[in-house]
Structure formats: structure tokens, C-alpha cells
């Protein structure tokens, strides 16, 4: 432990196809953690199990008393979990003082082949997200960014228009005490 209070040192990660380090240090009086991890033929004993042919994670976290500051970049290929096969994916994000941005691109197969890109901005009471791509060979994209609002103890998805070549699908819903999803097909 440093004189300022945060821990200092290196946590080594080795085993099950994972390797790398998490470096702990002080950023003034604030705890800092820098992670650099690799996955090579990794087998994670989760429920359900996850396997990763290859992957890399780099991330930095500062644990401020008013809230964490986190940034990271994750790439994976050959990820498999309970019928999901992710041939390639990348996730990048940053979060600080209750606000952040996340971007993801992914290609793989579950019930159908998919290829998509998504971006989202995050605040404590609102998530704005945009998505485009293909599912089962059908192109889709949001007409405008979806808006997910914090309402009480849950979240509400404002009506969002998903454009497909044959028409559109309008979805809305809520999560919290009750989970509900509504969908309307238009010209599909």
C-alpha cells in the first residue's frame, strides 16, 4: 500500500488460456488499475461455459470517491457461449462522472448469422443508442437513435423504428418491476 492510501503492485493472471497483468498504482490519493490481458484458446468455467480462440483486453480504471473513471478496448475472435458463436468483435468505451460512450462491432451466428455496429452514449438517466447491420442476411438500422430512459427503479425504451428493406418494425418496452416488450410490424 502506498503512503497516499492506494495499493501498488502487479496482479498476474495466468491459466485457462488467459495471461496478462493488472497493475495497481496511485494517481495522487486515487487508486489506479491498468489491465492488459490476452486470451489464447481460453476456456472460462462459467455457467454456461465460454471459450475464446483469441482476444485482448486493455483497460484503465481510476476509483475516484465521486465515481469511477474507466476506459477500455476489448477484441475477441472465436468466442462461443451457449449457441452463440462470435467470429469477431470489438468493444471500446469510456465512462466518467456518470457519463460515457460505448461502441461495438460484431460478426457471428446465433439463431441466424449477424453483422452489426452499435454506438451508445450513457448518462445516469438516459441511454441513446444507434445500431445498423444485418441479421440472417436482412439489412436493418434504426431510423433515429433509440432512447432508453431511467424511470423510477426501471428503464423504458421509447418507441424506436427499425428500418428493414420491406418496411419497419417499431419496438418499445420497459424493464424493472415488470418487463415488457411491444412490437408493431409496418409493411413487413
Short mmCIF file of C-alpha atoms in Angstrom, two decimals:
data_model
loop_
_atom_site.label_atom_id
_atom_site.label_comp_id
_atom_site.label_asym_id
_atom_site.label_seq_id
_atom_site.Cartn_x
_atom_site.Cartn_y
_atom_site.Cartn_z
CA UNK A 1 0.00 0.00 0.00
CA UNK A 2 1.31 3.45 -0.89
CA UNK A 3 1.63 6.26 1.70
CA UNK A 4 -1.28 8.06 -0.05
CA UNK A 5 -3.53 5.02 0.54
CA UNK A 6 -3.97 3.25 -2.82
CA UNK A 7 -2.50 -0.19 -3.36
CA UNK A 8 0.53 -0.68 -5.59
CA UNK A 9 1.76 -3.83 -7.27
CA UNK A 10 1.06 -6.29 -10.04
CA UNK A 11 -1.59 -8.99 -10.14
CA UNK A 12 -0.59 -11.66 -12.63
CA UNK A 13 -3.31 -13.54 -14.49
CA UNK A 14 -2.25 -16.98 -15.74
CA UNK A 15 -4.31 -20.04 -16.56
CA UNK A 16 -7.25 -21.39 -18.55
CA UNK A 17 -5.85 -19.70 -21.67
CA UNK A 18 -5.63 -16.23 -20.06
CA UNK A 19 -2.43 -14.30 -19.42
CA UNK A 20 -1.53 -10.75 -18.51
CA UNK A 21 -1.19 -8.27 -15.71
CA UNK A 22 -3.30 -5.85 -13.70
CA UNK A 23 -1.05 -3.08 -12.42
CA UNK A 24 -2.20 -1.23 -9.30
CA UNK A 25 -0.80 2.23 -8.54
CA UNK A 26 -1.61 5.60 -7.01
CA UNK A 27 -2.85 8.54 -9.05
CA UNK A 28 -2.44 11.03 -6.23
CA UNK A 29 -4.73 9.68 -3.50
CA UNK A 30 -6.85 7.76 -6.02
CA UNK A 31 -6.50 4.05 -6.78
CA UNK A 32 -5.49 3.32 -10.39
CA UNK A 33 -5.63 -0.05 -12.15
CA UNK A 34 -4.23 -0.76 -15.63
CA UNK A 35 -5.14 -4.14 -17.14
CA UNK A 36 -3.55 -5.83 -20.12
CA UNK A 37 -4.87 -9.35 -20.71
CA UNK A 38 -4.58 -11.84 -23.58
CA UNK A 39 -6.78 -14.84 -24.33
CA UNK A 40 -5.44 -17.76 -26.38
CA UNK A 41 -7.59 -20.90 -26.55
CA UNK A 42 -9.22 -19.73 -23.32
CA UNK A 43 -11.84 -21.82 -21.52
CA UNK A 44 -13.79 -19.92 -18.84
CA UNK A 45 -15.67 -22.15 -16.44
CA UNK A 46 -18.82 -20.04 -16.27
CA UNK A 47 -22.41 -21.18 -16.46
CA UNK A 48 -22.74 -21.63 -19.39
CA UNK A 49 -19.08 -22.13 -20.31
CA UNK A 50 -17.31 -19.60 -22.56
CA UNK A 51 -14.43 -20.35 -24.92
CA UNK A 52 -12.33 -17.73 -26.72
CA UNK A 53 -9.96 -18.62 -29.56
CA UNK A 54 -8.09 -15.33 -29.14
CA UNK A 55 -8.65 -11.96 -27.54
CA UNK A 56 -7.12 -8.91 -25.95
CA UNK A 57 -8.30 -6.51 -23.23
CA UNK A 58 -6.67 -3.23 -22.28
CA UNK A 59 -8.34 -1.06 -19.67
CA UNK A 60 -7.65 1.68 -17.16
CA UNK A 61 -9.73 2.47 -14.09
CA UNK A 62 -9.40 5.33 -11.61
CA UNK A 63 -11.52 4.85 -8.48
CA UNK A 64 -12.46 8.43 -7.59
CA UNK A 65 -14.61 8.87 -4.43
CA UNK A 66 -17.35 10.53 -6.56
CA UNK A 67 -17.39 7.62 -9.01
CA UNK A 68 -15.14 5.55 -11.25
CA UNK A 69 -13.42 6.67 -14.43
CA UNK A 70 -12.98 3.72 -16.80
CA UNK A 71 -11.74 3.31 -20.37
CA UNK A 72 -11.13 0.11 -22.24
CA UNK A 73 -10.78 -1.76 -25.51
CA UNK A 74 -11.64 -5.45 -26.00
CA UNK A 75 -11.19 -7.55 -29.14
CA UNK A 76 -12.16 -11.22 -29.46
CA UNK A 77 -12.36 -13.83 -32.17
CA UNK A 78 -13.82 -17.29 -31.93
CA UNK A 79 -15.91 -16.65 -28.81
CA UNK A 80 -18.51 -19.36 -28.12
CA UNK A 81 -21.19 -19.46 -25.43
CA UNK A 82 -24.43 -21.47 -25.33
CA UNK A 83 -25.12 -21.48 -29.08
CA UNK A 84 -23.63 -18.04 -29.74
CA UNK A 85 -20.57 -18.03 -32.00
CA UNK A 86 -18.83 -14.66 -32.25
CA UNK A 87 -16.32 -14.89 -35.09
CA UNK A 88 -15.04 -11.35 -34.44
CA UNK A 89 -15.95 -8.49 -32.11
CA UNK A 90 -14.53 -5.28 -30.75
CA UNK A 91 -15.84 -3.19 -27.86
CA UNK A 92 -14.45 0.20 -26.87
CA UNK A 93 -15.72 2.50 -24.20
CA UNK A 94 -15.13 5.20 -21.64
CA UNK A 95 -17.10 6.26 -18.57
CA UNK A 96 -16.52 9.14 -16.17
CA UNK A 97 -18.66 11.19 -13.78
CA UNK A 98 -21.84 9.34 -14.75
CA UNK A 99 -21.36 9.79 -18.50
CA UNK A 100 -19.76 7.70 -21.18
CA UNK A 101 -19.66 6.29 -24.66
CA UNK A 102 -19.57 2.71 -25.91
CA UNK A 103 -19.04 1.34 -29.40
CA UNK A 104 -19.19 -2.26 -30.58
CA UNK A 105 -18.83 -4.09 -33.88
CA UNK A 106 -19.57 -7.80 -34.04
CA UNK A 107 -19.93 -10.63 -36.54
CA UNK A 108 -21.11 -14.14 -35.77
CA UNK A 109 -24.03 -16.52 -35.58
CA UNK A 110 -26.69 -17.45 -33.06
CA UNK A 111 -30.15 -18.37 -34.34
CA UNK A 112 -29.07 -16.59 -37.56
CA UNK A 113 -25.86 -15.03 -38.88
CA UNK A 114 -25.37 -11.39 -37.83
CA UNK A 115 -23.03 -8.50 -38.52
CA UNK A 116 -23.65 -5.18 -36.76
CA UNK A 117 -22.21 -1.97 -35.41
CA UNK A 118 -23.63 -0.05 -32.44
CA UNK A 119 -22.77 3.14 -30.59
CA UNK A 120 -24.28 4.44 -27.37
CA UNK A 121 -23.94 7.48 -25.15
CA UNK A 122 -24.63 6.97 -21.45
CA UNK A 123 -25.85 9.28 -18.71
CA UNK A 124 -27.38 8.35 -15.33
CA UNK A 125 -30.93 8.82 -16.67
CA UNK A 126 -30.64 8.34 -20.46
CA UNK A 127 -29.00 5.96 -22.91
CA UNK A 128 -29.01 6.90 -26.59
CA UNK A 129 -28.06 4.06 -28.94
CA UNK A 130 -27.75 3.59 -32.67
CA UNK A 131 -27.47 0.22 -34.42
CA UNK A 132 -27.08 -0.93 -38.00
CA UNK A 133 -26.20 -4.22 -39.63
CA UNK A 134 -27.63 -7.46 -40.95
CA UNK A 135 -29.38 -10.41 -39.32
CA UNK A 136 -29.97 -13.52 -41.41
CA UNK A 137 -28.96 -11.56 -44.50
CA UNK A 138 -31.62 -8.87 -43.88
CA UNK A 139 -30.34 -5.29 -43.53
CA UNK A 140 -31.59 -3.27 -40.60
CA UNK A 141 -30.88 0.07 -38.97
CA UNK A 142 -32.51 2.41 -36.51
CA UNK A 143 -34.24 5.38 -38.15
CA UNK A 144 -33.02 7.58 -35.28
CA UNK A 145 -31.08 6.68 -32.14
CA UNK A 146 -33.09 4.67 -29.62
CA UNK A 147 -33.73 6.40 -26.29
CA UNK A 148 -33.77 4.39 -23.08
CA UNK A 149 -34.84 6.43 -20.05
CA UNK A 150 -34.50 5.82 -16.33
CA UNK A 151 -37.98 5.83 -14.83
CA UNK A 152 -38.22 5.08 -11.10
CA UNK A 153 -36.38 1.82 -10.42
CA UNK A 154 -36.51 0.70 -14.04
CA UNK A 155 -35.80 1.70 -17.62
CA UNK A 156 -38.18 2.50 -20.50
CA UNK A 157 -37.43 2.14 -24.21
CA UNK A 158 -39.19 4.94 -26.12
CA UNK A 159 -40.73 3.76 -29.41
CA UNK A 160 -37.82 3.04 -31.78
CA UNK A 161 -38.18 2.49 -35.54
CA UNK A 162 -36.07 -0.32 -37.02
CA UNK A 163 -35.90 0.03 -40.79
CA UNK A 164 -35.75 -3.15 -42.90
CA UNK A 165 -35.93 -3.43 -46.73
CA UNK A 166 -39.63 -4.41 -46.62
CA UNK A 167 -40.81 -1.76 -44.13
CA UNK A 168 -40.22 -1.11 -40.46
CA UNK A 169 -40.61 -2.57 -37.00
CA UNK A 170 -41.48 -0.27 -34.10
CA UNK A 171 -40.43 -1.52 -30.68
CA UNK A 172 -40.97 -0.10 -27.19
CA UNK A 173 -40.71 -1.58 -23.75
CA UNK A 174 -39.75 -1.41 -20.11
CA UNK A 175 -37.52 -3.23 -17.62
CA UNK A 176 -37.75 -3.02 -13.86
CA UNK A 177 -40.62 -4.26 -11.72
CA UNK A 178 -42.28 -5.58 -14.88
CA UNK A 179 -40.51 -6.42 -18.13
CA UNK A 180 -42.49 -5.81 -21.29
CA UNK A 181 -41.78 -5.50 -25.00
CA UNK A 182 -44.17 -4.24 -27.64
CA UNK A 183 -43.55 -4.56 -31.38
CA UNK A 184 -45.50 -3.38 -34.40
CA UNK A 185 -44.77 -4.53 -37.94
CA UNK A 186 -45.40 -1.98 -40.68
CA UNK A 187 -45.35 -3.07 -44.34
CA UNK A 188 -43.39 -6.19 -43.42
#
